[in-house]
Coordinates of C-alpha atoms and ligand atoms in Angstrom, one line a residue:
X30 CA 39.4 7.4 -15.6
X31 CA 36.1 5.7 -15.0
X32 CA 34.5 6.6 -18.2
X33 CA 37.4 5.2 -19.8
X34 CA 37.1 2.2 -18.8
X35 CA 33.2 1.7 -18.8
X36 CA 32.8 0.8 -22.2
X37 CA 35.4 -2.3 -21.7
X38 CA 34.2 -3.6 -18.6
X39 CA 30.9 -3.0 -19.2
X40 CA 31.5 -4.9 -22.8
X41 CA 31.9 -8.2 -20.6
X42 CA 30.0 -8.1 -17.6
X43 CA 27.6 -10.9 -18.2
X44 CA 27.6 -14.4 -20.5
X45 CA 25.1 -16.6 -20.6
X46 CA 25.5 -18.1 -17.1
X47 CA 25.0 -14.5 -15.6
X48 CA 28.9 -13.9 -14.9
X49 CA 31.7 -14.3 -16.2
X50 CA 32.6 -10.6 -15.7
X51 CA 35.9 -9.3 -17.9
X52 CA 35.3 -12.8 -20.0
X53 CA 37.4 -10.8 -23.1
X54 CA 39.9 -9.0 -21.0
X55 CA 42.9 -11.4 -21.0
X56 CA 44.0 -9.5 -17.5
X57 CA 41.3 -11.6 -15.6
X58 CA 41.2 -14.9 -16.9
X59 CA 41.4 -16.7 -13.5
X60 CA 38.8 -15.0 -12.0
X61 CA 36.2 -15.1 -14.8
X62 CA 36.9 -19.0 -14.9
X63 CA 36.3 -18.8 -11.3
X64 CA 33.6 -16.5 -11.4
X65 CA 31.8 -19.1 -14.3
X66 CA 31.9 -21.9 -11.9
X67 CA 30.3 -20.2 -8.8
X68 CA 27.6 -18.5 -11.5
X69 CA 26.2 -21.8 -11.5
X70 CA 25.9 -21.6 -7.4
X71 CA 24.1 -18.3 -8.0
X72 CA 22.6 -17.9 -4.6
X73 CA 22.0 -21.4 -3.7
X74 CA 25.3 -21.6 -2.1
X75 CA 24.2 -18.5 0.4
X76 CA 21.0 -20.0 1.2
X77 CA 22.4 -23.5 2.1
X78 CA 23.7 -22.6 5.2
X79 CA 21.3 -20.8 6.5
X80 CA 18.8 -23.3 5.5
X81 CA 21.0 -26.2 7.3
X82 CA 22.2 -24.2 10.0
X83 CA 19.7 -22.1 11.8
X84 CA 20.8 -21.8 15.0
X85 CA 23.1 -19.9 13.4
X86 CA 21.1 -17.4 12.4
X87 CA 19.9 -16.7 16.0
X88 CA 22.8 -13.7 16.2
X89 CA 20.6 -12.1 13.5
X90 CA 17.2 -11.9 15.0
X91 CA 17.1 -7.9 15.1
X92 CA 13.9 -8.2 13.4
X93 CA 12.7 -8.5 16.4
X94 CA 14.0 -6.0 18.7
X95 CA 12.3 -4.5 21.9
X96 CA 10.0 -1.3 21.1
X97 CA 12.1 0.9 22.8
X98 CA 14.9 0.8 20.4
X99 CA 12.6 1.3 17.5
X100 CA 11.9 4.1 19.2
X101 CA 14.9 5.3 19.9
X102 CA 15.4 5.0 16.1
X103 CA 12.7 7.1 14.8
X104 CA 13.3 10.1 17.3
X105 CA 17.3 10.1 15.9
X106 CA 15.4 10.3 11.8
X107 CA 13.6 13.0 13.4
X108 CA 16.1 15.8 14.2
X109 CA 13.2 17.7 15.5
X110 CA 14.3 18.5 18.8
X111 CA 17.2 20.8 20.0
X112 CA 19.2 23.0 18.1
X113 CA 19.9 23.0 14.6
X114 CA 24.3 23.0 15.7
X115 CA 22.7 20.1 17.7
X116 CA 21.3 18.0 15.2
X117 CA 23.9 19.1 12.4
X118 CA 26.4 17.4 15.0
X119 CA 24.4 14.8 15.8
X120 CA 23.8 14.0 11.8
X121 CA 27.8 14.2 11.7
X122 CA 28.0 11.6 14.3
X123 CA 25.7 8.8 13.1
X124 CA 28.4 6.4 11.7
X125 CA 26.3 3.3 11.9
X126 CA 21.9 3.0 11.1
X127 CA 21.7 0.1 11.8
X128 CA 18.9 0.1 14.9
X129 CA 20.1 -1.9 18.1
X130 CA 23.6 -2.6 17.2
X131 CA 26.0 -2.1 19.9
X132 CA 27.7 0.3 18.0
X133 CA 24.6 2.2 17.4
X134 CA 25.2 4.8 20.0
X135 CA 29.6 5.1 20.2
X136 CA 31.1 7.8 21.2
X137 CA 32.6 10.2 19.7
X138 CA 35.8 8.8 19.9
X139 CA 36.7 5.2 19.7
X140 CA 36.4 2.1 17.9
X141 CA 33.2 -0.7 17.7
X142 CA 32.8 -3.6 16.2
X143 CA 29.4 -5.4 15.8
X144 CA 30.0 -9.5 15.0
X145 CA 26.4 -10.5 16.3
X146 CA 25.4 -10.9 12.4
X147 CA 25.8 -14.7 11.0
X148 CA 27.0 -13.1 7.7
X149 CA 29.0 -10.2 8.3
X150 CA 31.0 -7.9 10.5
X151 CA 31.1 -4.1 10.9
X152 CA 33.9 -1.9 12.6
X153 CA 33.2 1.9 13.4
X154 CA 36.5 4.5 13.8
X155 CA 35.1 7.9 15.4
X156 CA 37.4 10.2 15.8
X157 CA 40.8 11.4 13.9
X158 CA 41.7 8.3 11.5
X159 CA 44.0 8.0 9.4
X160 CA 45.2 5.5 7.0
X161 CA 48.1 3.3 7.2
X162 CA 49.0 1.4 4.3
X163 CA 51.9 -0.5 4.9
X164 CA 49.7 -2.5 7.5
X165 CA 46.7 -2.0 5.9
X166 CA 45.9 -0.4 8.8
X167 CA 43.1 3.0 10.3
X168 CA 44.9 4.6 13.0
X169 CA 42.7 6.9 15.3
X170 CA 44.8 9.4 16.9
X171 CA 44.1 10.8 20.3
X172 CA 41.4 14.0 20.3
X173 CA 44.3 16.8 20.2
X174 CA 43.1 17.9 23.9
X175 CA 43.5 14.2 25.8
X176 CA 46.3 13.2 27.5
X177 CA 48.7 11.4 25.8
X178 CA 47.8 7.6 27.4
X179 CA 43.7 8.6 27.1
X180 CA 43.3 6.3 24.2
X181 CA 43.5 2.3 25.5
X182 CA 45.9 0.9 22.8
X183 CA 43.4 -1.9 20.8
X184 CA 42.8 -3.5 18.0
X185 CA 40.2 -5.0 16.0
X186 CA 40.6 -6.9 12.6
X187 CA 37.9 -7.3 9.8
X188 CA 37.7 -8.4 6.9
X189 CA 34.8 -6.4 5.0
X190 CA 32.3 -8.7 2.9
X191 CA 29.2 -10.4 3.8
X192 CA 30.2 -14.2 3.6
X193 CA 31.9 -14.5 6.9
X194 CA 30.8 -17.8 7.1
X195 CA 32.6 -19.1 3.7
X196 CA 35.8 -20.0 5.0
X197 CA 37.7 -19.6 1.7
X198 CA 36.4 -17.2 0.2
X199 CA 37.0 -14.5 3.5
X200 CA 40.5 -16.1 3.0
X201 CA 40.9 -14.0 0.1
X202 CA 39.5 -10.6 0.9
X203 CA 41.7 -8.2 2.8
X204 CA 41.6 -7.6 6.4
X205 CA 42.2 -4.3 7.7
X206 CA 43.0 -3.4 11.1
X207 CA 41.5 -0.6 12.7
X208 CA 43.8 0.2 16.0
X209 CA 44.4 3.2 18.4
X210 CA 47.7 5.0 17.6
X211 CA 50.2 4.6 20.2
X212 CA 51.5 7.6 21.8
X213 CA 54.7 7.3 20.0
X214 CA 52.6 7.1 16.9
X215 CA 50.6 10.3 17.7
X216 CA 53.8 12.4 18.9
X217 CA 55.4 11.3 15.3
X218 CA 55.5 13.3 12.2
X219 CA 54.9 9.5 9.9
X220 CA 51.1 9.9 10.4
X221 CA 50.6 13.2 9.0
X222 CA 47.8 14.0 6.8
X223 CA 48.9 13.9 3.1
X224 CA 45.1 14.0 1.8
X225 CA 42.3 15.7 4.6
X226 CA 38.7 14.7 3.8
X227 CA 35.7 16.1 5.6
X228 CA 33.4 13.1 5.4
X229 CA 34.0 9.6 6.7
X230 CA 35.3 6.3 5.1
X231 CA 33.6 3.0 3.9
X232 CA 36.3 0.2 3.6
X233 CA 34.5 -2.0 0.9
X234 CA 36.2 -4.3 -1.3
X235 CA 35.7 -5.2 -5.6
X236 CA 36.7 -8.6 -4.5
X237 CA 35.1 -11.4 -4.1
X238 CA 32.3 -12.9 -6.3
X239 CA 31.2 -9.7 -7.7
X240 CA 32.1 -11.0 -11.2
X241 CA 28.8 -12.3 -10.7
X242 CA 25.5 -9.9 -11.0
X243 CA 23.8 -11.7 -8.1
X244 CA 26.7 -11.3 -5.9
X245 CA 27.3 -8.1 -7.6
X246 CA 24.0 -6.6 -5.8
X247 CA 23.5 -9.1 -2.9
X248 CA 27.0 -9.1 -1.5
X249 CA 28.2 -5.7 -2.3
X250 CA 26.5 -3.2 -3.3
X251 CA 22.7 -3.4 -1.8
X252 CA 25.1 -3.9 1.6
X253 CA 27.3 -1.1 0.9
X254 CA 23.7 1.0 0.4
X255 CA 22.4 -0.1 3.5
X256 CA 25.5 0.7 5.2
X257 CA 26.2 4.5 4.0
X258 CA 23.0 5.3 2.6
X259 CA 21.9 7.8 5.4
X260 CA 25.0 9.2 4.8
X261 CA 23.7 11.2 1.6
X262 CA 26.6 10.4 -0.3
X263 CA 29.0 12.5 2.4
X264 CA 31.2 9.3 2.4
X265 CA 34.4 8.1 1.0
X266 CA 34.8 4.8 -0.6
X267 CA 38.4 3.3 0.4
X268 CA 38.2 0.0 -2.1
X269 CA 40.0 -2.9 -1.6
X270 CA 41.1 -5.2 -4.5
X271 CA 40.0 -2.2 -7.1
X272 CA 40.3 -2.6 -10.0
X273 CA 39.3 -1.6 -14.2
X274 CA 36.8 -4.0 -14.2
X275 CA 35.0 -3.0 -11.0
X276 CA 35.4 0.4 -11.3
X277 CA 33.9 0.4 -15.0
X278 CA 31.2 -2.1 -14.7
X279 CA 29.9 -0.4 -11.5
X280 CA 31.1 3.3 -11.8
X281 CA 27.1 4.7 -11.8
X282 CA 26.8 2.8 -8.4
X283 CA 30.1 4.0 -6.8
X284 CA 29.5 7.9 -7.9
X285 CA 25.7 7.5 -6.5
X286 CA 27.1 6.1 -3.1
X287 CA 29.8 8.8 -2.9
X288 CA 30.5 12.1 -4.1
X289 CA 34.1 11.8 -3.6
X290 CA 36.7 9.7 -5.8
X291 CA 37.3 6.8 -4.7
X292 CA 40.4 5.6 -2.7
X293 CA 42.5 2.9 -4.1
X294 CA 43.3 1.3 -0.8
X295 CA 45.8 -0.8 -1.5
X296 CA 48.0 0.7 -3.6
X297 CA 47.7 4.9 -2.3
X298 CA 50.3 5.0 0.1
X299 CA 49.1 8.4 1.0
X300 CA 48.0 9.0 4.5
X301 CA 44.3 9.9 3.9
X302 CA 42.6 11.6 7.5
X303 CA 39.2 11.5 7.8
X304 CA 36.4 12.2 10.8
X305 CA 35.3 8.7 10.8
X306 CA 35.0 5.1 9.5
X307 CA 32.9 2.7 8.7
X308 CA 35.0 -0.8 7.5
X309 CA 32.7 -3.7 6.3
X310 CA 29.0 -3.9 5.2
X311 CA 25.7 -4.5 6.7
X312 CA 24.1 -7.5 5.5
X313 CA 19.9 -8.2 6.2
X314 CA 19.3 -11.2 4.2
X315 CA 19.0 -12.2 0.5
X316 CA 18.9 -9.5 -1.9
X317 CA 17.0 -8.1 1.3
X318 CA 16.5 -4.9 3.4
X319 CA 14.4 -5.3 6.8
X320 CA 13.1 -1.9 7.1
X321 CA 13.1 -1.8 11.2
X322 CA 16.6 -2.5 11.0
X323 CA 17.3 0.8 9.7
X324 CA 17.2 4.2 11.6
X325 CA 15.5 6.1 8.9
X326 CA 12.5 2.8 7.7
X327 CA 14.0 2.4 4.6
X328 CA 13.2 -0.7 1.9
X329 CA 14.2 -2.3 -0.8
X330 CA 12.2 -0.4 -3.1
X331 CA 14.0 2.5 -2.3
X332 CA 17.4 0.9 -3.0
X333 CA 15.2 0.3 -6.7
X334 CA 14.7 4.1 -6.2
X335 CA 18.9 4.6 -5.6
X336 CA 19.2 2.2 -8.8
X337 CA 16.9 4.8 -10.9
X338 CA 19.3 8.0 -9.8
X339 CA 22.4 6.3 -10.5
X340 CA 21.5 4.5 -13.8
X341 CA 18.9 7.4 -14.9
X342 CA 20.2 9.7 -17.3
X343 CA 18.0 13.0 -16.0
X344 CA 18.0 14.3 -19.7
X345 CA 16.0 11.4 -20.8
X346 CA 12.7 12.0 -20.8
X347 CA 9.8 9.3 -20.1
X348 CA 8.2 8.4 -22.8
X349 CA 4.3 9.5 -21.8
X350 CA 1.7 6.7 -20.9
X351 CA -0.5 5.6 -23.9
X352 CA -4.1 5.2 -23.1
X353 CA -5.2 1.8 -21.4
X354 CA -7.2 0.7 -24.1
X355 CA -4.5 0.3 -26.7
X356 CA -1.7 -0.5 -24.4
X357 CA -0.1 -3.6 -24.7
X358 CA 2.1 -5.0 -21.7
X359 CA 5.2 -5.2 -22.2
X360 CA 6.9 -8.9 -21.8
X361 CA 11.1 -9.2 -21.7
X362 CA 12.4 -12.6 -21.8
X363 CA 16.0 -13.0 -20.4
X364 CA 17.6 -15.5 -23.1
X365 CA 20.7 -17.4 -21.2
X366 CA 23.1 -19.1 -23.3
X367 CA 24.6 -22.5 -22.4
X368 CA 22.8 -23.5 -19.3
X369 CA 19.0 -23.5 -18.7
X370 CA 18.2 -22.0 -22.2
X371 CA 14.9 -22.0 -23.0
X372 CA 14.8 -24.6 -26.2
X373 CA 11.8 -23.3 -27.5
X374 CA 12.5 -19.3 -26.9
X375 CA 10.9 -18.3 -30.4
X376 CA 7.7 -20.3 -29.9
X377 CA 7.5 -18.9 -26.4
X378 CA 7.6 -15.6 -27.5
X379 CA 5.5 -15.5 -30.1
X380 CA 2.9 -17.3 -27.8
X381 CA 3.4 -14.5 -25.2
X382 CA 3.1 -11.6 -28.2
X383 CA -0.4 -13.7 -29.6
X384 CA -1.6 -13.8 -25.9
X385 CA -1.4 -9.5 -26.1
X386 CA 2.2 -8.7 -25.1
X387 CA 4.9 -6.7 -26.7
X388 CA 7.4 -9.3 -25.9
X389 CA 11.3 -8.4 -25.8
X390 CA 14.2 -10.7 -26.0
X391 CA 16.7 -9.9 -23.5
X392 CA 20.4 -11.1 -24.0
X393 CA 22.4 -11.6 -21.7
X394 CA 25.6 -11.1 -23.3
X395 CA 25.0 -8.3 -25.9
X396 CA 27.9 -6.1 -23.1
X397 CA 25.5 -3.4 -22.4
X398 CA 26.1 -0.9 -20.1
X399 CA 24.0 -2.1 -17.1
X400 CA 22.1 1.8 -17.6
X401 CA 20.9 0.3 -20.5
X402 CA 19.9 -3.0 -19.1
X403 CA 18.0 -0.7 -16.3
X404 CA 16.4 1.2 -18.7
X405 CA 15.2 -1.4 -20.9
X406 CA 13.9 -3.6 -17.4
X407 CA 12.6 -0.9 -15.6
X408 CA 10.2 -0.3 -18.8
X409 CA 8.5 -3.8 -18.2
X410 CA 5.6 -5.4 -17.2
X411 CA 6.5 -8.3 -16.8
X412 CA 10.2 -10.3 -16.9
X413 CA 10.4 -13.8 -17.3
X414 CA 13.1 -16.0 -17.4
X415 CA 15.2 -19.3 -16.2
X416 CA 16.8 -19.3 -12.7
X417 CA 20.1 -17.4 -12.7
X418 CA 21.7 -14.5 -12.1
X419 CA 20.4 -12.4 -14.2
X420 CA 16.8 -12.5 -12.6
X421 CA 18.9 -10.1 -9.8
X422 CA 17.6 -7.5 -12.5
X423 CA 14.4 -8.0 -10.9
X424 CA 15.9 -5.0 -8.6
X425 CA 15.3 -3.0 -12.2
X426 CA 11.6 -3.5 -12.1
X427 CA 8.9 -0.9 -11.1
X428 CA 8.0 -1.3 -7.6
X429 CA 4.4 -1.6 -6.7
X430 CA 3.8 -2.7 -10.3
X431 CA 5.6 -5.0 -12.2
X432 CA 5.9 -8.9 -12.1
X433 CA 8.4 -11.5 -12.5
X434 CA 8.3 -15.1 -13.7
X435 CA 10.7 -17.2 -12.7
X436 CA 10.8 -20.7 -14.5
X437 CA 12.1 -22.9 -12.4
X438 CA 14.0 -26.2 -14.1
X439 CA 13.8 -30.1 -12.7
X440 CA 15.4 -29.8 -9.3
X441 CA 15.1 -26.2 -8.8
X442 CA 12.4 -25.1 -7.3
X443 CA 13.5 -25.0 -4.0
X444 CA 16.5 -22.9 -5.4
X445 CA 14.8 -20.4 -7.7
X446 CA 12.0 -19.5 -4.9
X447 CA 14.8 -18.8 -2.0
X448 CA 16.8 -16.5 -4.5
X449 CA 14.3 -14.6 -5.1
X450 CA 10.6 -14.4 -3.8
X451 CA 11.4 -12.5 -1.1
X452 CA 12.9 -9.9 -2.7
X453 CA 9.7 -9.4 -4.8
X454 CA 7.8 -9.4 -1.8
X455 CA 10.2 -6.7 0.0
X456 CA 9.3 -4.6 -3.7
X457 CA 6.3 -5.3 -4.1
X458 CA 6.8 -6.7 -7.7
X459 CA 4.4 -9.8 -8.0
X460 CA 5.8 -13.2 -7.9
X461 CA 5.3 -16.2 -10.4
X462 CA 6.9 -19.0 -10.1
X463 CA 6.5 -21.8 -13.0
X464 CA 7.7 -25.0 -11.9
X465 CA 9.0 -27.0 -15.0
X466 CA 7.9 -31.0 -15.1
X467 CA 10.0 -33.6 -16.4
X468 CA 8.5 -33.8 -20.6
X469 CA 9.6 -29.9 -20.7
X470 CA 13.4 -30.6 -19.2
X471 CA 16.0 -31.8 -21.6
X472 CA 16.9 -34.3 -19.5
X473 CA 14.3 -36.4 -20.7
X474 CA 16.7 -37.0 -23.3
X475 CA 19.7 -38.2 -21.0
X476 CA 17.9 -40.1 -18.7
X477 CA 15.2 -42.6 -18.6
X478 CA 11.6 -41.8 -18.0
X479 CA 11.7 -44.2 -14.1
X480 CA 15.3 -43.2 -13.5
X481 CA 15.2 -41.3 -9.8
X482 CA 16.6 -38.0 -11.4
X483 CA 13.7 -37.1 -14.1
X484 CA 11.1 -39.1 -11.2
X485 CA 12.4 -37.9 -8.0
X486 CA 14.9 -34.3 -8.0
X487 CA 14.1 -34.2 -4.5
X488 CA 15.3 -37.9 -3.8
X489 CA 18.2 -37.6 -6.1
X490 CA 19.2 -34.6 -4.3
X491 CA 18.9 -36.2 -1.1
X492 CA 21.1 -38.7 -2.6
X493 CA 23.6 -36.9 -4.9
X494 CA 23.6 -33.8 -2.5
X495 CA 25.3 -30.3 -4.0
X496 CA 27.1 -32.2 -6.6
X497 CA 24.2 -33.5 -8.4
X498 CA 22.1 -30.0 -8.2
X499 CA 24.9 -28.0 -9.6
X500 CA 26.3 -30.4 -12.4
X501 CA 22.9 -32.0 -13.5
X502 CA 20.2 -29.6 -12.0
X503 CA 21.9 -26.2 -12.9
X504 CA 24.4 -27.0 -14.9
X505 CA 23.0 -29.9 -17.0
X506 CA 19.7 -29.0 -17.9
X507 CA 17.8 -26.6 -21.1
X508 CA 13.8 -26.6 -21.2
X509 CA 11.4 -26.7 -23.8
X510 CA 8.2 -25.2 -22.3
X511 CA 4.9 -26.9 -22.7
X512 CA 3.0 -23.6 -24.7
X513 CA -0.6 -24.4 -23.2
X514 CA 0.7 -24.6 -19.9
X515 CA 2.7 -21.7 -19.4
X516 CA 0.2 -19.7 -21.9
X517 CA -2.2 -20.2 -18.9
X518 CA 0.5 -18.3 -16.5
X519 CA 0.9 -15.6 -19.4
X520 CA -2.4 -14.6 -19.7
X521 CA -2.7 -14.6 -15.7
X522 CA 0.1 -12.0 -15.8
X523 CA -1.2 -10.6 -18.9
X524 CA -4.6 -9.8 -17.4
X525 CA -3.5 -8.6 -13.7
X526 CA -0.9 -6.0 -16.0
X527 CA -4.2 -4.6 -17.9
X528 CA -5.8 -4.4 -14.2
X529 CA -3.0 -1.8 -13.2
X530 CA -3.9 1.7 -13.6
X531 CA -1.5 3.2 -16.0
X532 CA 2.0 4.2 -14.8
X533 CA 2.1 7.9 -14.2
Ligands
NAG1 C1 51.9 6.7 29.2 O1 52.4 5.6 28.5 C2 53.8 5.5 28.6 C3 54.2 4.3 27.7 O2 53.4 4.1 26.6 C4 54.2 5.2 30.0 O3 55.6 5.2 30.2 C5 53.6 6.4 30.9 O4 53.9 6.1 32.3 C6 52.1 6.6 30.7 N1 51.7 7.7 31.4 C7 50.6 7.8 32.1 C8 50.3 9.0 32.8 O5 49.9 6.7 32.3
NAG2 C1 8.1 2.6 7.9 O1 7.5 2.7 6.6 C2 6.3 2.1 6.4 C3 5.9 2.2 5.0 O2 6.9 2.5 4.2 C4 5.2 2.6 7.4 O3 4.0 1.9 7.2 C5 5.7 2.5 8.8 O4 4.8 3.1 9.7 C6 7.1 3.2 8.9 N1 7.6 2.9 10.3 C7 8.2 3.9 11.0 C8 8.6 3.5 12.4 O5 8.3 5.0 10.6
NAG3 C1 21.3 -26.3 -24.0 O1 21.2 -25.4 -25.1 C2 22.5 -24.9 -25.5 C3 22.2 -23.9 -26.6 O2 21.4 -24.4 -27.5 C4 23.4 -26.0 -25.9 O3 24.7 -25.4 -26.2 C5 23.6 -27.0 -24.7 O4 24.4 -28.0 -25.1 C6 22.2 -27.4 -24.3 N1 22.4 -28.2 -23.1 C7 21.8 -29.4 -22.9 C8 22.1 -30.1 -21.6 O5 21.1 -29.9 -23.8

């Protein structure tokens, strides 16, 4: 069913804006319209609030967390004390890695919710659950030896994506209820198991923005990583909102995550049992992974490391390494179409090829497979390109290694840096940033050379607020790079890629 449908979602996963996912298929023509608008909010939206708002963010601070906890952290990645039944159960046990969350250490029968983070909630079932679907509903029955009132009858609700603080967008995305069974429930013969897994449940939804690539990675699927990662894909993904689309466009991802089929959440009325659940997704920060945070130190470039196994094809062999003195770095440039095109693409490629790369034109909406665009990325030196959604391929580049150049149009600076220089950092992927001035923006030609948008962004964002970034910033603007100018940042990148010792 999957491979089916691959080929047709895949066919329209990105347009020139960086979403528009299904733009073709007819069934979605609401969403992609949707989808379009918010492409041009990339992640500016997410880093508004946090910007505006820290004391917000206060709930979040586990970066910081008292030594003893880290501790108590590494000894659990450990398993090198006690018995091997011990740490097998222990392993089995582990719903939640996340280091210092109050759900971190739950027993091993119950229910836990962590809502400390600014950005998302997590629930935690241990014990017998079961699915309910006519409420949308885990039930977690009694341990078969307790008496029957041992369970305290209570409920928690959550709805599982990492935007809690977008009002009407969390309108939109299931909740599900995660509640103890009642003894009437537990004595009845309606909960029965229809479908017995032996590996615990991630409640994830295919809703929400993920028709765009940023969101795509930064709200669903680097979290879901985060979330079940240590579970070594002995997890079951129980999807909300699922659908073609989703499951074509990002089937590699799914089957890396899991090794089970998925489970249509809303629409299996089966009763599925499982030994656990996990509903929601952890969430450390934009296109981010805070390796303290996590009971086994992991980082961001080995969620690039996940992205290489799923989108990999382990019969494809690497082509070998040519010899450093003939090797010529390779350059892609993401071409956008619509908004924030790069006027001058041709000139700027052939100025990158005579300054010694092998420069590649990437489009964005040629509907390949996102293997493909891994493949192709993952092969670079170097990607450059306009602020947008696309540049969340900069999860596709070689860790330790590669760069990326981000130009960033009139207005955007701000913007392009928060989307994305951290993330490099967390890879290790060097950051450029090339800051466009007002003779290389087209809207030289719309406004005049004193007027407060072309002399000013910052002032006329002051001024205009959100409205004026995303019509005339983001969604108004092409640039015509000024060759000398950004030849200098070429050959910069140019020379620190010959400095690398060739890629084993
Ligand atoms: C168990 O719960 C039922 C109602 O849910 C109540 O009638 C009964 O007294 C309880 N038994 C105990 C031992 O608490
Ligand atoms: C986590 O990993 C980093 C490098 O990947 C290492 O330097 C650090 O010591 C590790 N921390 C722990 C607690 O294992
Ligand atoms: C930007 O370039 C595209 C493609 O050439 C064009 O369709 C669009 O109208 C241009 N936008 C502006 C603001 O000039």
């Amino acid at each position: 069913m999957l491979r089916d449908e691959k080929s047709l979602g895949a066919v329209d996963l990105e347009d020139g804006s960086g979403g528009g996912g299904g733009k073709k298929t007819s069934r979605w023509p609401g969403f992609v319209h949707f989808v379009f608008i918010l492409s041009v909010v990339t992640c500016a939206l997410f880093y508004a609030p946090r910007f505006l708002a820290p004391s917000f963010t206060s709930g979040a601070g586990i970066d910081f967390l008292p030594p003893s906890l880290s501790r108590a952290a590494g000894a659990q990645g450990q398993g090198d004390h006690g018995g091997v039944s011990n740490v097998v159960k222990e392993d089995a046990l582990v719903l939640d890695n996340e280091v210092g969350s109050p759900c971190a250490s739950m027993p091993s029968h119950g229910i836990c919710c962590d809502r400390t983070d600014f950005n998302t909630d997590v629930c935690f079932m241990a014990g017998d659950v079961r699915t309910d679907a006519a409420s949308l509903s885990l039930l977690l029955l009694p341990p078969s030896h307790a008496a029957p009132n041992a369970t305290a009858v209570s409920e928690e609700r959550v709805r599982p994506y990492t935007r809690k603080w977008e009002r009407h967008l969390m309108a939109g995305i299931h909740e599900v209820r995660l509640r103890a069974a009642t003894p009437d429930e537990s004595a009845s013969d309606q909960h029965r198991c229809d479908v017995v897994h032996d590996a615990p449940v991630l409640v994830m939804t295919a809703g929400g923005y993920t028709g765009n690539l940023f969101h795509a990675f930064n709200d669903a699927f680097l979290p879901a990583w985060l979330t079940v990662q240590h579970l070594r894909r002995r997890v079951v993904l129980a999807v909300l909102a699922y659908n073609p689309w989703w499951a074509g466009t990002f089937g590699d991802l799914v089957s890396r995550l899991s090794d089970h089929p998925v489970v249509d959440l809303l629409h299996d009325k089966r009763t599925h049992c499982f030994p656990g659940a996990i509903v929601g997704t952890r969430f450390h920060g934009i296109l981010a992974v805070h390796p303290p945070r996590t009971r086994d130190n992991r980082t961001l470039a080995d969620f690039h490391s996940f992205l290489a196994e799923a989108y990999t094809d382990d019969a494809v062999v690497k082509t070998p390494a040519t010899n450093t003195a003939s090797r010529r770095p390779r350059l892609g440039i993401v071409s956008r179409k619509g908004t924030r095109v790069i006027e001058n693409e041709a000139a700027v490629a052939q100025l990158a090829s005579s300054v010694g790369f092998d420069v590649s034109i990437l489009e964005t909406a040629n509907g390949a497979p996102l293997s493909s665009e891994f493949a192709a990325i993952s092969a670079l030196d170097v990607l450059a390109g306009v602020h947008g959604a696309d540049l969340t391929k900069l999860l596709f580049l070689r860790p330790g290694r590669a760069a990326l150049l981000q130009v960033a149009p009139l207005g955007v600076p701000p913007i392009a840096r928060g989307c994305y220089a951290a993330a490099c950092g967390m890879m290790e992927v060097h950051y450029e940033q090339y800051d466009v001035v007002a003779s290389e923006s087209s809207l030289r030609r719309r406004y005049a050379a004193d007027d407060v948008v072309l002399a000013d962004p910052e002032k006329a964002k002051q001024k205009g607020g959100w409205e004026i970034t995303a019509r005339v910033y983001l969604g108004g603007q092409n640039v015509s790079l000024d060759l000398e100018r950004f030849g200098d940042t070429l050959r910069k990148l140019h020379s620190r890629a010959l400095r690398l010792p060739v890629a084993a």
